[in-house]
Tab-separated table of N, CA and C in Angstrom:
chain	number	residue	atom	x	y	z
A	1229	MET	N	33.715	-2.071	64.417
A	1229	MET	CA	34.361	-3.294	64.838
A	1229	MET	C	33.444	-4.519	64.848
A	1230	PRO	N	32.128	-4.390	64.856
A	1230	PRO	CA	31.313	-5.603	64.853
A	1230	PRO	C	31.480	-6.409	63.568
A	1231	ASP	N	31.923	-5.767	62.461
A	1231	ASP	CA	32.134	-6.503	61.212
A	1231	ASP	C	33.248	-7.533	61.346
A	1232	ASN	N	34.271	-7.222	62.145
A	1232	ASN	CA	35.394	-8.141	62.309
A	1232	ASN	C	34.975	-9.438	62.973
A	1233	GLN	N	33.981	-9.391	63.831
A	1233	GLN	CA	33.560	-10.589	64.539
A	1233	GLN	C	32.796	-11.534	63.617
A	1234	GLU	N	32.221	-11.020	62.550
A	1234	GLU	CA	31.437	-11.852	61.647
A	1234	GLU	C	32.284	-12.472	60.541
A	1235	ARG	N	33.506	-12.005	60.364
A	1235	ARG	CA	34.369	-12.524	59.308
A	1235	ARG	C	34.875	-13.917	59.647
A	1236	GLU	N	34.973	-14.752	58.640
A	1236	GLU	CA	35.509	-16.094	58.832
A	1236	GLU	C	37.024	-16.003	59.002
A	1237	TYR	N	37.559	-16.734	59.969
A	1237	TYR	CA	38.994	-16.702	60.236
A	1237	TYR	C	39.745	-17.538	59.211
A	1238	THR	N	40.812	-16.985	58.662
A	1238	THR	CA	41.725	-17.746	57.812
A	1238	THR	C	43.145	-17.370	58.192
A	1239	ASP	N	44.054	-18.303	58.000
A	1239	ASP	CA	45.459	-18.017	58.266
A	1239	ASP	C	46.017	-17.107	57.183
A	1240	VAL	N	47.212	-16.617	57.410
A	1240	VAL	CA	47.911	-15.833	56.409
A	1240	VAL	C	48.101	-16.724	55.179
A	1241	SER	N	48.089	-16.143	53.992
A	1241	SER	CA	48.096	-16.951	52.767
A	1241	SER	C	49.307	-17.876	52.666
A	1242	ASN	N	50.490	-17.438	53.133
A	1242	ASN	CA	51.645	-18.332	53.020
A	1242	ASN	C	51.526	-19.526	53.964
A	1243	VAL	N	50.845	-19.372	55.099
A	1243	VAL	CA	50.615	-20.499	56.002
A	1243	VAL	C	49.632	-21.471	55.364
A	1244	GLU	N	48.595	-20.950	54.748
A	1244	GLU	CA	47.624	-21.821	54.080
A	1244	GLU	C	48.273	-22.573	52.925
A	1245	LYS	N	49.135	-21.918	52.170
A	1245	LYS	CA	49.825	-22.600	51.073
A	1245	LYS	C	50.733	-23.695	51.605
A	1246	MET	N	51.406	-23.426	52.726
A	1246	MET	CA	52.300	-24.421	53.304
A	1246	MET	C	51.523	-25.672	53.704
A	1247	ARG	N	50.309	-25.493	54.185
A	1247	ARG	CA	49.493	-26.631	54.612
A	1247	ARG	C	48.835	-27.353	53.440
A	1248	ASN	N	48.460	-26.622	52.409
A	1248	ASN	CA	47.674	-27.207	51.328
A	1248	ASN	C	48.500	-27.720	50.155
A	1249	PHE	N	49.630	-27.096	49.864
A	1249	PHE	CA	50.432	-27.514	48.717
A	1249	PHE	C	51.608	-28.341	49.198
A	1250	LEU	N	51.703	-29.548	48.706
A	1250	LEU	CA	52.763	-30.462	49.106
A	1250	LEU	C	53.820	-30.507	48.012
A	1251	THR	N	55.067	-30.666	48.415
A	1251	THR	CA	56.127	-30.848	47.435
A	1251	THR	C	56.447	-32.327	47.369
A	1252	SER	N	56.598	-32.842	46.181
A	1252	SER	CA	56.885	-34.266	46.049
A	1252	SER	C	58.356	-34.515	46.363
A	1253	GLU	N	58.607	-35.635	47.009
A	1253	GLU	CA	59.981	-35.993	47.326
A	1253	GLU	C	60.663	-36.496	46.065
A	1254	GLU	N	61.931	-36.171	45.937
A	1254	GLU	CA	62.650	-36.607	44.745
A	1254	GLU	C	62.806	-38.122	44.736
A	1255	MET	N	63.199	-38.684	45.868
A	1255	MET	CA	63.343	-40.133	45.985
A	1255	MET	C	62.686	-40.585	47.280
A	1256	PRO	N	61.376	-40.782	47.294
A	1256	PRO	CA	60.696	-41.125	48.542
A	1256	PRO	C	61.079	-42.490	49.089
A	1257	GLU	N	61.636	-43.354	48.249
A	1257	GLU	CA	61.995	-44.686	48.724
A	1257	GLU	C	63.414	-44.744	49.270
A	1258	GLY	N	64.140	-43.635	49.258
A	1258	GLY	CA	65.499	-43.600	49.796
A	1258	GLY	C	66.517	-43.470	48.679
A	1259	ALA	N	67.766	-43.608	49.053
A	1259	ALA	CA	68.847	-43.484	48.081
A	1259	ALA	C	68.779	-44.615	47.050
A	1260	TYR	N	69.277	-44.346	45.860
A	1260	TYR	CA	69.244	-45.339	44.782
A	1260	TYR	C	69.987	-46.606	45.206
A	1261	GLY	N	69.313	-47.750	45.096
A	1261	GLY	CA	69.925	-49.029	45.431
A	1261	GLY	C	69.940	-49.352	46.905
A	1262	SER	N	69.296	-48.552	47.737
A	1262	SER	CA	69.289	-48.788	49.177
A	1262	SER	C	68.470	-50.039	49.501
A	1263	PRO	N	69.026	-50.965	50.305
A	1263	PRO	CA	68.288	-52.179	50.647
A	1263	PRO	C	67.245	-51.964	51.746
A	1264	ILE	N	67.231	-50.787	52.357
A	1264	ILE	CA	66.291	-50.520	53.448
A	1264	ILE	C	64.887	-50.411	52.870
A	1265	ASN	N	63.931	-51.115	53.455
A	1265	ASN	CA	62.523	-51.119	53.041
A	1265	ASN	C	62.339	-51.514	51.575
A	1266	VAL	N	63.170	-52.395	51.076
A	1266	VAL	CA	63.099	-52.773	49.671
A	1266	VAL	C	61.793	-53.498	49.341
A	1267	ASP	N	61.185	-54.167	50.321
A	1267	ASP	CA	59.957	-54.911	50.066
A	1267	ASP	C	58.698	-54.133	50.429
A	1268	ASP	N	58.844	-52.928	50.956
A	1268	ASP	CA	57.691	-52.117	51.342
A	1268	ASP	C	57.300	-51.184	50.195
A	1269	PRO	N	55.993	-50.985	49.981
A	1269	PRO	CA	55.589	-50.049	48.925
A	1269	PRO	C	55.941	-48.605	49.306
A	1270	VAL	N	56.174	-47.789	48.304
A	1270	VAL	CA	56.508	-46.383	48.529
A	1270	VAL	C	55.255	-45.629	48.939
A	1271	GLU	N	55.364	-44.827	49.987
A	1271	GLU	CA	54.255	-43.979	50.423
A	1271	GLU	C	54.617	-42.534	50.117
A	1272	ASN	N	53.750	-41.843	49.430
A	1272	ASN	CA	54.016	-40.440	49.108
A	1272	ASN	C	53.704	-39.510	50.264
A	1273	LYS	N	52.894	-39.958	51.194
A	1273	LYS	CA	52.460	-39.094	52.296
A	1273	LYS	C	52.265	-39.958	53.527
A	1274	SER	N	52.821	-39.523	54.655
A	1274	SER	CA	52.740	-40.339	55.868
A	1274	SER	C	51.588	-39.926	56.781
A	1275	THR	N	50.952	-38.798	56.513
A	1275	THR	CA	49.824	-38.345	57.330
A	1275	THR	C	48.552	-38.401	56.496
A	1276	PRO	N	47.387	-38.421	57.132
A	1276	PRO	CA	46.136	-38.469	56.355
A	1276	PRO	C	45.948	-37.199	55.513
A	1277	TRP	N	45.262	-37.363	54.395
A	1277	TRP	CA	44.967	-36.224	53.524
A	1277	TRP	C	43.909	-35.341	54.168
A	1278	ARG	N	44.115	-34.025	54.061
A	1278	ARG	CA	43.110	-33.061	54.505
A	1278	ARG	C	42.466	-32.440	53.274
A	1279	GLU	N	41.295	-31.881	53.471
A	1279	GLU	CA	40.586	-31.245	52.363
A	1279	GLU	C	41.413	-30.084	51.813
A	1280	GLY	N	41.561	-30.042	50.516
A	1280	GLY	CA	42.302	-28.957	49.871
A	1280	GLY	C	43.773	-29.245	49.654
A	1281	GLN	N	44.309	-30.334	50.203
A	1281	GLN	CA	45.722	-30.635	50.009
A	1281	GLN	C	45.952	-31.215	48.620
A	1282	ARG	N	47.037	-30.794	47.989
A	1282	ARG	CA	47.413	-31.310	46.678
A	1282	ARG	C	48.892	-31.043	46.453
A	1283	TYR	N	49.439	-31.710	45.461
A	1283	TYR	CA	50.837	-31.503	45.102
A	1283	TYR	C	50.956	-30.336	44.139
A	1284	TYR	N	52.097	-29.650	44.190
A	1284	TYR	CA	52.400	-28.645	43.176
A	1284	TYR	C	52.547	-29.345	41.836
A	1285	THR	N	52.072	-28.725	40.798
A	1285	THR	CA	52.303	-29.263	39.463
A	1285	THR	C	53.141	-28.260	38.691
A	1286	PRO	N	54.135	-28.716	37.974
A	1286	PRO	CA	54.999	-27.779	37.253
A	1286	PRO	C	54.320	-27.131	36.054
A	1287	SER	N	53.150	-27.630	35.665
A	1287	SER	CA	52.505	-27.103	34.465
A	1287	SER	C	51.415	-26.084	34.757
A	1288	SER	N	51.292	-25.628	35.990
A	1288	SER	CA	50.271	-24.624	36.290
A	1288	SER	C	50.904	-23.450	37.033
A	1289	TYR	N	50.187	-22.344	37.044
A	1289	TYR	CA	50.672	-21.162	37.739
A	1289	TYR	C	50.572	-21.361	39.243
A	1290	GLU	N	51.494	-20.742	39.982
A	1290	GLU	CA	51.464	-20.848	41.438
A	1290	GLU	C	50.242	-20.133	42.004
A	1291	ASN	N	49.967	-18.946	41.501
A	1291	ASN	CA	48.823	-18.173	41.963
A	1291	ASN	C	47.862	-18.024	40.787
A	1292	ARG	N	46.910	-18.923	40.691
A	1292	ARG	CA	46.019	-18.953	39.531
A	1292	ARG	C	45.105	-17.743	39.460
A	1293	SER	N	44.806	-17.127	40.606
A	1293	SER	CA	43.900	-15.979	40.599
A	1293	SER	C	44.490	-14.798	39.834
A	1294	LEU	N	45.807	-14.641	39.869
A	1294	LEU	CA	46.429	-13.529	39.149
A	1294	LEU	C	46.443	-13.758	37.641
A	1295	HIS	N	46.318	-15.007	37.217
A	1295	HIS	CA	46.387	-15.330	35.797
A	1295	HIS	C	45.044	-15.755	35.231
A	1296	GLN	N	43.977	-15.524	35.975
A	1296	GLN	CA	42.639	-15.922	35.538
A	1296	GLN	C	42.285	-15.222	34.233
A	1297	GLY	N	41.899	-15.990	33.241
A	1297	GLY	CA	41.466	-15.421	31.972
A	1297	GLY	C	42.579	-14.980	31.043
A	1298	MET	N	43.831	-15.201	31.413
A	1298	MET	CA	44.955	-14.813	30.559
A	1298	MET	C	45.546	-16.060	29.911
A	1299	PRO	N	45.489	-16.180	28.595
A	1299	PRO	CA	46.097	-17.353	27.954
A	1299	PRO	C	47.621	-17.255	27.991
A	1300	ARG	N	48.273	-18.389	27.940
A	1300	ARG	CA	49.736	-18.388	27.863
A	1300	ARG	C	50.147	-17.855	26.503
A	1301	GLN	N	51.269	-17.148	26.468
A	1301	GLN	CA	51.647	-16.460	25.245
A	1301	GLN	C	52.792	-17.129	24.497
A	1302	MET	N	53.334	-18.213	25.031
A	1302	MET	CA	54.392	-18.946	24.334
A	1302	MET	C	53.775	-19.795	23.231
A	1303	GLU	N	54.443	-19.886	22.135
A	1303	GLU	CA	53.947	-20.696	21.027
A	1303	GLU	C	53.982	-22.172	21.414
A	1304	GLY	N	52.877	-22.863	21.215
A	1304	GLY	CA	52.801	-24.280	21.531
A	1304	GLY	C	52.505	-24.591	22.987
A	1305	ALA	N	52.254	-23.580	23.812
A	1305	ALA	CA	51.965	-23.821	25.230
A	1305	ALA	C	50.562	-24.393	25.385
A	1306	HIS	N	50.424	-25.311	26.321
A	1306	HIS	CA	49.098	-25.890	26.552
A	1306	HIS	C	48.228	-24.903	27.323
A	1307	PRO	N	46.902	-25.037	27.269
A	1307	PRO	CA	46.019	-24.108	27.977
A	1307	PRO	C	46.213	-24.204	29.491
A	1308	THR	N	45.931	-23.123	30.180
A	1308	THR	CA	46.046	-23.132	31.641
A	1308	THR	C	44.987	-24.038	32.240
A	1309	ASP	N	45.222	-24.452	33.463
A	1309	ASP	CA	44.296	-25.354	34.150
A	1309	ASP	C	43.243	-24.569	34.912
A	1310	ASP	N	42.702	-23.535	34.279
A	1310	ASP	CA	41.674	-22.724	34.929
A	1310	ASP	C	40.382	-23.509	35.061
A	1311	ASP	N	39.688	-23.258	36.144
A	1311	ASP	CA	38.344	-23.798	36.315
A	1311	ASP	C	37.395	-22.663	35.964
A	1312	PRO	N	36.727	-22.711	34.820
A	1312	PRO	CA	35.897	-21.578	34.403
A	1312	PRO	C	34.738	-21.289	35.340
A	1313	SER	N	34.329	-22.274	36.141
A	1313	SER	CA	33.209	-22.044	37.055
A	1313	SER	C	33.655	-21.425	38.373
A	1314	GLN	N	34.953	-21.330	38.606
A	1314	GLN	CA	35.454	-20.796	39.874
A	1314	GLN	C	36.270	-19.543	39.592
A	1315	GLU	N	35.848	-18.421	40.148
A	1315	GLU	CA	36.507	-17.149	39.875
A	1315	GLU	C	37.815	-17.008	40.648
A	1316	GLN	N	37.830	-17.430	41.918
A	1316	GLN	CA	39.036	-17.309	42.734
A	1316	GLN	C	39.247	-18.579	43.532
A	1317	GLU	N	40.457	-18.738	44.045
A	1317	GLU	CA	40.782	-19.936	44.798
A	1317	GLU	C	41.412	-19.537	46.131
A	1318	ALA	N	41.136	-20.314	47.152
A	1318	ALA	CA	41.696	-20.032	48.478
A	1318	ALA	C	43.199	-20.192	48.420
A	1319	PRO	N	43.973	-19.427	49.103
A	1319	PRO	CA	43.670	-18.343	50.031
A	1319	PRO	C	43.700	-16.966	49.388
A	1320	TYR	N	43.349	-16.852	48.119
A	1320	TYR	CA	43.450	-15.579	47.411
A	1320	TYR	C	42.094	-14.981	47.084
A	1321	GLN	N	41.146	-15.044	47.990
A	1321	GLN	CA	39.816	-14.526	47.699
A	1321	GLN	C	39.809	-13.014	47.520
A	1322	ASP	N	40.732	-12.309	48.128
A	1322	ASP	CA	40.702	-10.849	48.102
A	1322	ASP	C	41.430	-10.255	46.897
A	1323	ILE	N	42.069	-11.075	46.086
A	1323	ILE	CA	42.816	-10.571	44.943
A	1323	ILE	C	41.894	-10.545	43.730
A	1324	PRO	N	41.692	-9.382	43.115
A	1324	PRO	CA	40.820	-9.343	41.935
A	1324	PRO	C	41.501	-10.040	40.761
A	1325	PRO	N	40.742	-10.754	39.934
A	1325	PRO	CA	41.355	-11.431	38.787
A	1325	PRO	C	41.812	-10.430	37.741
A	1326	ASN	N	42.774	-10.840	36.937
A	1326	ASN	CA	43.306	-10.015	35.857
A	1326	ASN	C	42.449	-10.210	34.629
A	1327	ASN	N	41.607	-9.290	34.314
A	1327	ASN	CA	40.773	-9.387	33.113
A	1327	ASN	C	41.264	-8.366	32.103
A	1328	ILE	N	42.159	-8.785	31.275
A	1328	ILE	CA	42.752	-7.874	30.282
A	1328	ILE	C	42.097	-8.095	28.948
């Protein structure tokens, strides 16, 4: 049991994803043609940015650690957004990469 005390605490992976990955609002300025706040600039986020927070991108895999080193197999697909210097990404440190 002394090993457990030395481990760094992390939340469950779905909690970490909820905190770190943001979904973009479809219409952050309100309904189309709404006169409310018409002169105010659109804000994408109302709270300060924390380290590791980013928006989901539709062009990358949700869990990059599972697809590490695997090229996309569709014809004409762009390369994955892998970081070759980083083997795994939080919160998936315990998942071994797929090296096929």
